JSON list of C-alpha atoms and ligand atoms in Angstrom, two decimals:
[
{"chain": "A", "resi": 26, "resn": "UNK", "atom": "CA", "xyz": [-69.41, 51.46, -116.51]},
{"chain": "A", "resi": 27, "resn": "UNK", "atom": "CA", "xyz": [-67.42, 48.43, -115.12]},
{"chain": "A", "resi": 28, "resn": "UNK", "atom": "CA", "xyz": [-68.67, 45.44, -113.31]},
{"chain": "A", "resi": 29, "resn": "UNK", "atom": "CA", "xyz": [-68.02, 45.26, -109.41]},
{"chain": "A", "resi": 30, "resn": "UNK", "atom": "CA", "xyz": [-67.04, 41.87, -108.19]},
{"chain": "A", "resi": 31, "resn": "UNK", "atom": "CA", "xyz": [-67.48, 41.10, -104.57]},
{"chain": "A", "resi": 32, "resn": "UNK", "atom": "CA", "xyz": [-64.88, 38.53, -103.68]},
{"chain": "A", "resi": 33, "resn": "UNK", "atom": "CA", "xyz": [-66.67, 37.68, -100.31]},
{"chain": "A", "resi": 34, "resn": "UNK", "atom": "CA", "xyz": [-69.53, 36.07, -102.16]},
{"chain": "A", "resi": 35, "resn": "UNK", "atom": "CA", "xyz": [-70.21, 32.38, -101.25]},
{"chain": "A", "resi": 36, "resn": "UNK", "atom": "CA", "xyz": [-69.08, 31.06, -104.62]},
{"chain": "A", "resi": 37, "resn": "UNK", "atom": "CA", "xyz": [-65.81, 32.92, -104.49]},
{"chain": "A", "resi": 38, "resn": "UNK", "atom": "CA", "xyz": [-65.40, 31.14, -100.98]},
{"chain": "A", "resi": 39, "resn": "UNK", "atom": "CA", "xyz": [-66.13, 27.78, -102.66]},
{"chain": "A", "resi": 40, "resn": "UNK", "atom": "CA", "xyz": [-63.64, 28.39, -105.33]},
{"chain": "A", "resi": 41, "resn": "UNK", "atom": "CA", "xyz": [-60.91, 29.28, -102.78]},
{"chain": "A", "resi": 42, "resn": "UNK", "atom": "CA", "xyz": [-61.76, 26.05, -100.84]},
{"chain": "A", "resi": 43, "resn": "UNK", "atom": "CA", "xyz": [-62.95, 27.99, -97.75]},
{"chain": "A", "resi": 44, "resn": "UNK", "atom": "CA", "xyz": [-66.25, 26.23, -97.75]},
{"chain": "A", "resi": 45, "resn": "UNK", "atom": "CA", "xyz": [-67.21, 22.83, -98.94]},
{"chain": "A", "resi": 46, "resn": "UNK", "atom": "CA", "xyz": [-69.04, 21.81, -102.17]},
{"chain": "A", "resi": 47, "resn": "UNK", "atom": "CA", "xyz": [-70.26, 18.59, -103.69]},
{"chain": "A", "resi": 48, "resn": "UNK", "atom": "CA", "xyz": [-68.36, 18.76, -106.95]},
{"chain": "A", "resi": 49, "resn": "UNK", "atom": "CA", "xyz": [-69.86, 17.20, -110.25]},
{"chain": "A", "resi": 50, "resn": "UNK", "atom": "CA", "xyz": [-67.22, 18.29, -112.64]},
{"chain": "A", "resi": 51, "resn": "UNK", "atom": "CA", "xyz": [-64.09, 20.53, -112.50]},
{"chain": "A", "resi": 52, "resn": "UNK", "atom": "CA", "xyz": [-62.20, 21.72, -115.70]},
{"chain": "A", "resi": 53, "resn": "UNK", "atom": "CA", "xyz": [-59.58, 24.26, -116.11]},
{"chain": "A", "resi": 54, "resn": "UNK", "atom": "CA", "xyz": [-61.92, 27.19, -116.07]},
{"chain": "A", "resi": 55, "resn": "UNK", "atom": "CA", "xyz": [-65.19, 25.90, -114.61]},
{"chain": "A", "resi": 56, "resn": "UNK", "atom": "CA", "xyz": [-66.65, 24.15, -111.54]},
{"chain": "A", "resi": 57, "resn": "UNK", "atom": "CA", "xyz": [-70.10, 22.38, -111.21]},
{"chain": "A", "resi": 58, "resn": "UNK", "atom": "CA", "xyz": [-71.42, 21.47, -107.89]},
{"chain": "A", "resi": 59, "resn": "UNK", "atom": "CA", "xyz": [-74.76, 20.51, -106.51]},
{"chain": "A", "resi": 60, "resn": "UNK", "atom": "CA", "xyz": [-77.10, 23.25, -105.20]},
{"chain": "A", "resi": 61, "resn": "UNK", "atom": "CA", "xyz": [-77.38, 23.21, -101.48]},
{"chain": "A", "resi": 62, "resn": "UNK", "atom": "CA", "xyz": [-81.01, 23.70, -101.55]},
{"chain": "A", "resi": 63, "resn": "UNK", "atom": "CA", "xyz": [-82.09, 21.62, -104.57]},
{"chain": "A", "resi": 64, "resn": "UNK", "atom": "CA", "xyz": [-85.38, 22.54, -106.36]},
{"chain": "A", "resi": 65, "resn": "UNK", "atom": "CA", "xyz": [-85.46, 19.37, -108.49]},
{"chain": "A", "resi": 66, "resn": "UNK", "atom": "CA", "xyz": [-83.94, 15.94, -108.33]},
{"chain": "A", "resi": 67, "resn": "UNK", "atom": "CA", "xyz": [-81.20, 17.27, -110.69]},
{"chain": "A", "resi": 68, "resn": "UNK", "atom": "CA", "xyz": [-80.02, 20.72, -109.59]},
{"chain": "A", "resi": 69, "resn": "UNK", "atom": "CA", "xyz": [-76.40, 21.52, -110.40]},
{"chain": "A", "resi": 70, "resn": "UNK", "atom": "CA", "xyz": [-74.86, 25.04, -110.51]},
{"chain": "A", "resi": 71, "resn": "UNK", "atom": "CA", "xyz": [-71.98, 25.63, -113.04]},
{"chain": "A", "resi": 72, "resn": "UNK", "atom": "CA", "xyz": [-69.70, 28.56, -112.35]},
{"chain": "A", "resi": 73, "resn": "UNK", "atom": "CA", "xyz": [-66.63, 29.94, -114.11]},
{"chain": "A", "resi": 74, "resn": "UNK", "atom": "CA", "xyz": [-63.59, 30.19, -112.03]},
{"chain": "A", "resi": 75, "resn": "UNK", "atom": "CA", "xyz": [-62.91, 33.63, -113.03]},
{"chain": "A", "resi": 76, "resn": "UNK", "atom": "CA", "xyz": [-64.29, 36.71, -111.25]},
{"chain": "A", "resi": 77, "resn": "UNK", "atom": "CA", "xyz": [-67.55, 37.44, -113.26]},
{"chain": "A", "resi": 78, "resn": "UNK", "atom": "CA", "xyz": [-70.72, 38.63, -111.75]},
{"chain": "A", "resi": 79, "resn": "UNK", "atom": "CA", "xyz": [-73.19, 37.84, -114.38]},
{"chain": "A", "resi": 80, "resn": "UNK", "atom": "CA", "xyz": [-73.72, 36.10, -117.84]},
{"chain": "A", "resi": 81, "resn": "UNK", "atom": "CA", "xyz": [-73.46, 39.51, -119.59]},
{"chain": "A", "resi": 82, "resn": "UNK", "atom": "CA", "xyz": [-70.07, 40.24, -117.73]},
{"chain": "A", "resi": 83, "resn": "UNK", "atom": "CA", "xyz": [-68.69, 36.91, -118.68]},
{"chain": "A", "resi": 84, "resn": "UNK", "atom": "CA", "xyz": [-69.85, 37.17, -122.36]},
{"chain": "A", "resi": 85, "resn": "UNK", "atom": "CA", "xyz": [-68.26, 40.60, -122.73]},
{"chain": "A", "resi": 86, "resn": "UNK", "atom": "CA", "xyz": [-65.04, 40.05, -120.83]},
{"chain": "A", "resi": 87, "resn": "UNK", "atom": "CA", "xyz": [-64.04, 36.48, -120.60]},
{"chain": "A", "resi": 88, "resn": "UNK", "atom": "CA", "xyz": [-61.48, 34.85, -122.80]},
{"chain": "A", "resi": 89, "resn": "UNK", "atom": "CA", "xyz": [-62.40, 32.48, -125.65]},
{"chain": "A", "resi": 90, "resn": "UNK", "atom": "CA", "xyz": [-60.81, 29.67, -123.77]},
{"chain": "A", "resi": 91, "resn": "UNK", "atom": "CA", "xyz": [-62.97, 30.43, -120.69]},
{"chain": "A", "resi": 92, "resn": "UNK", "atom": "CA", "xyz": [-66.21, 30.62, -122.79]},
{"chain": "A", "resi": 93, "resn": "UNK", "atom": "CA", "xyz": [-65.30, 27.43, -124.64]},
{"chain": "A", "resi": 94, "resn": "UNK", "atom": "CA", "xyz": [-64.57, 25.63, -121.43]},
{"chain": "A", "resi": 95, "resn": "UNK", "atom": "CA", "xyz": [-67.68, 26.95, -119.52]},
{"chain": "A", "resi": 96, "resn": "UNK", "atom": "CA", "xyz": [-70.04, 26.06, -122.47]},
{"chain": "A", "resi": 97, "resn": "UNK", "atom": "CA", "xyz": [-68.57, 22.51, -122.87]},
{"chain": "A", "resi": 98, "resn": "UNK", "atom": "CA", "xyz": [-68.81, 21.98, -119.14]},
{"chain": "A", "resi": 99, "resn": "UNK", "atom": "CA", "xyz": [-72.46, 22.76, -119.10]},
{"chain": "A", "resi": 100, "resn": "UNK", "atom": "CA", "xyz": [-73.08, 20.16, -121.87]},
{"chain": "A", "resi": 101, "resn": "UNK", "atom": "CA", "xyz": [-70.91, 17.67, -119.94]},
{"chain": "A", "resi": 102, "resn": "UNK", "atom": "CA", "xyz": [-72.74, 18.08, -116.63]},
{"chain": "A", "resi": 103, "resn": "UNK", "atom": "CA", "xyz": [-76.13, 17.51, -118.57]},
{"chain": "A", "resi": 104, "resn": "UNK", "atom": "CA", "xyz": [-74.62, 14.39, -120.00]},
{"chain": "A", "resi": 105, "resn": "UNK", "atom": "CA", "xyz": [-73.25, 13.23, -116.59]},
{"chain": "A", "resi": 106, "resn": "UNK", "atom": "CA", "xyz": [-76.65, 13.96, -115.00]},
{"chain": "A", "resi": 107, "resn": "UNK", "atom": "CA", "xyz": [-78.47, 12.04, -117.67]},
{"chain": "A", "resi": 108, "resn": "UNK", "atom": "CA", "xyz": [-80.73, 14.94, -118.60]},
{"chain": "A", "resi": 109, "resn": "UNK", "atom": "CA", "xyz": [-79.12, 15.61, -121.96]},
{"chain": "A", "resi": 110, "resn": "UNK", "atom": "CA", "xyz": [-80.88, 15.25, -125.29]},
{"chain": "A", "resi": 111, "resn": "UNK", "atom": "CA", "xyz": [-81.38, 12.74, -126.90]},
{"chain": "A", "resi": 112, "resn": "UNK", "atom": "CA", "xyz": [-80.63, 10.19, -124.16]},
{"chain": "A", "resi": 113, "resn": "UNK", "atom": "CA", "xyz": [-82.30, 12.04, -121.30]},
{"chain": "A", "resi": 114, "resn": "UNK", "atom": "CA", "xyz": [-85.77, 13.82, -120.95]},
{"chain": "A", "resi": 115, "resn": "UNK", "atom": "CA", "xyz": [-84.24, 17.54, -120.93]},
{"chain": "A", "resi": 116, "resn": "UNK", "atom": "CA", "xyz": [-83.56, 20.12, -118.52]},
{"chain": "A", "resi": 117, "resn": "UNK", "atom": "CA", "xyz": [-83.96, 23.81, -117.75]},
{"chain": "A", "resi": 118, "resn": "UNK", "atom": "CA", "xyz": [-81.01, 26.18, -117.84]},
{"chain": "A", "resi": 119, "resn": "UNK", "atom": "CA", "xyz": [-81.35, 29.32, -115.88]},
{"chain": "A", "resi": 120, "resn": "UNK", "atom": "CA", "xyz": [-79.00, 32.25, -115.07]},
{"chain": "A", "resi": 121, "resn": "UNK", "atom": "CA", "xyz": [-80.28, 35.06, -112.79]},
{"chain": "A", "resi": 122, "resn": "UNK", "atom": "CA", "xyz": [-78.71, 38.35, -112.89]},
{"chain": "A", "resi": 123, "resn": "UNK", "atom": "CA", "xyz": [-79.09, 41.48, -110.70]},
{"chain": "A", "resi": 124, "resn": "UNK", "atom": "CA", "xyz": [-82.18, 42.76, -108.85]},
{"chain": "A", "resi": 125, "resn": "UNK", "atom": "CA", "xyz": [-84.78, 42.05, -111.57]},
{"chain": "A", "resi": 126, "resn": "UNK", "atom": "CA", "xyz": [-83.27, 38.55, -112.14]},
{"chain": "A", "resi": 127, "resn": "UNK", "atom": "CA", "xyz": [-83.30, 37.97, -108.35]},
{"chain": "A", "resi": 128, "resn": "UNK", "atom": "CA", "xyz": [-79.79, 36.86, -108.27]},
{"chain": "A", "resi": 129, "resn": "UNK", "atom": "CA", "xyz": [-78.73, 35.95, -104.79]},
{"chain": "A", "resi": 130, "resn": "UNK", "atom": "CA", "xyz": [-75.07, 35.09, -105.22]},
{"chain": "A", "resi": 131, "resn": "UNK", "atom": "CA", "xyz": [-73.15, 37.67, -107.28]},
{"chain": "A", "resi": 132, "resn": "UNK", "atom": "CA", "xyz": [-70.89, 35.24, -109.13]},
{"chain": "A", "resi": 133, "resn": "UNK", "atom": "CA", "xyz": [-71.96, 33.98, -112.62]},
{"chain": "A", "resi": 134, "resn": "UNK", "atom": "CA", "xyz": [-73.80, 30.64, -112.30]},
{"chain": "A", "resi": 135, "resn": "UNK", "atom": "CA", "xyz": [-76.27, 28.68, -114.36]},
{"chain": "A", "resi": 136, "resn": "UNK", "atom": "CA", "xyz": [-78.74, 26.37, -112.67]},
{"chain": "A", "resi": 137, "resn": "UNK", "atom": "CA", "xyz": [-79.18, 22.95, -114.47]},
{"chain": "A", "resi": 138, "resn": "UNK", "atom": "CA", "xyz": [-82.63, 21.65, -113.32]},
{"chain": "A", "resi": 139, "resn": "UNK", "atom": "CA", "xyz": [-84.12, 18.48, -114.41]},
{"chain": "A", "resi": 140, "resn": "UNK", "atom": "CA", "xyz": [-85.12, 14.88, -113.67]},
{"chain": "A", "resi": 141, "resn": "UNK", "atom": "CA", "xyz": [-88.80, 16.05, -113.19]},
{"chain": "A", "resi": 142, "resn": "UNK", "atom": "CA", "xyz": [-91.10, 18.27, -115.38]},
{"chain": "A", "resi": 143, "resn": "UNK", "atom": "CA", "xyz": [-90.20, 21.83, -114.69]},
{"chain": "A", "resi": 144, "resn": "UNK", "atom": "CA", "xyz": [-93.61, 23.52, -115.28]},
{"chain": "A", "resi": 145, "resn": "UNK", "atom": "CA", "xyz": [-94.08, 26.93, -116.75]},
{"chain": "A", "resi": 146, "resn": "UNK", "atom": "CA", "xyz": [-91.00, 29.03, -117.42]},
{"chain": "A", "resi": 147, "resn": "UNK", "atom": "CA", "xyz": [-91.75, 32.23, -115.46]},
{"chain": "A", "resi": 148, "resn": "UNK", "atom": "CA", "xyz": [-94.26, 32.82, -112.66]},
{"chain": "A", "resi": 149, "resn": "UNK", "atom": "CA", "xyz": [-96.26, 36.05, -112.57]},
{"chain": "A", "resi": 150, "resn": "UNK", "atom": "CA", "xyz": [-94.48, 38.64, -110.39]},
{"chain": "A", "resi": 151, "resn": "UNK", "atom": "CA", "xyz": [-96.24, 39.42, -107.18]},
{"chain": "B", "resi": 220, "resn": "AMP", "atom": "P1", "xyz": [-79.51, 32.55, -107.48]},
{"chain": "B", "resi": 220, "resn": "AMP", "atom": "O1", "xyz": [-80.67, 33.06, -106.86]},
{"chain": "B", "resi": 220, "resn": "AMP", "atom": "O2", "xyz": [-79.63, 32.47, -108.99]},
{"chain": "B", "resi": 220, "resn": "AMP", "atom": "O3", "xyz": [-78.24, 33.62, -107.20]},
{"chain": "B", "resi": 220, "resn": "AMP", "atom": "O4", "xyz": [-79.09, 31.31, -106.96]},
{"chain": "B", "resi": 220, "resn": "AMP", "atom": "C1", "xyz": [-78.12, 30.96, -105.83]},
{"chain": "B", "resi": 220, "resn": "AMP", "atom": "C2", "xyz": [-78.17, 29.55, -105.67]},
{"chain": "B", "resi": 220, "resn": "AMP", "atom": "O5", "xyz": [-77.11, 29.13, -104.77]},
{"chain": "B", "resi": 220, "resn": "AMP", "atom": "C3", "xyz": [-79.51, 29.00, -104.86]},
{"chain": "B", "resi": 220, "resn": "AMP", "atom": "O6", "xyz": [-80.17, 28.15, -105.54]},
{"chain": "B", "resi": 220, "resn": "AMP", "atom": "C4", "xyz": [-78.88, 28.59, -103.58]},
{"chain": "B", "resi": 220, "resn": "AMP", "atom": "O7", "xyz": [-79.60, 27.39, -102.97]},
{"chain": "B", "resi": 220, "resn": "AMP", "atom": "C5", "xyz": [-77.52, 28.19, -103.87]},
{"chain": "B", "resi": 220, "resn": "AMP", "atom": "N1", "xyz": [-76.41, 28.15, -102.87]},
{"chain": "B", "resi": 220, "resn": "AMP", "atom": "C6", "xyz": [-76.29, 29.03, -101.81]},
{"chain": "B", "resi": 220, "resn": "AMP", "atom": "N2", "xyz": [-75.36, 28.77, -101.02]},
{"chain": "B", "resi": 220, "resn": "AMP", "atom": "C7", "xyz": [-74.75, 27.62, -101.55]},
{"chain": "B", "resi": 220, "resn": "AMP", "atom": "C8", "xyz": [-73.81, 26.71, -101.15]},
{"chain": "B", "resi": 220, "resn": "AMP", "atom": "N3", "xyz": [-72.94, 27.04, -100.22]},
{"chain": "B", "resi": 220, "resn": "AMP", "atom": "N4", "xyz": [-73.56, 25.54, -102.02]},
{"chain": "B", "resi": 220, "resn": "AMP", "atom": "C9", "xyz": [-74.30, 25.12, -102.98]},
{"chain": "B", "resi": 220, "resn": "AMP", "atom": "N5", "xyz": [-75.41, 26.08, -103.43]},
{"chain": "B", "resi": 220, "resn": "AMP", "atom": "C10", "xyz": [-75.64, 27.25, -102.63]}
]
């Protein structure tokens, strides 16, 4: 089974410059930008520039260079936003995938949430 990537998803459009974003960090393989509907004072999305649907897709098929760049960029965003340890008060890193993960945008992204206490990790399902 292979992963099906929809290049009309909203983050693909952001990467092509078709819709605007508020960039926090851009590197060779990664873009970080502010979530349009922030759920915490710090809410940044970090995406690889490559066409990956989900974290498992990326972890399986991305090059070492992409994985290193993406991972380092996540750390750098935490530092830029002042939520890193030990200088900040911490953060929550979330990556939703597929139907059970309740993923809205089918391009890999992690949410970096912080600058407030984030509460319990997972709510009970309805
Ligand atoms: P997920 O449910 O994990 O797929 O999260 C998708 C996230 O993308 C949500 O938190 C949305 O608020 C966010 N989002 C949707 N459209 C945009 C956009 N144009 N710019 C920034 N964030 C967006």
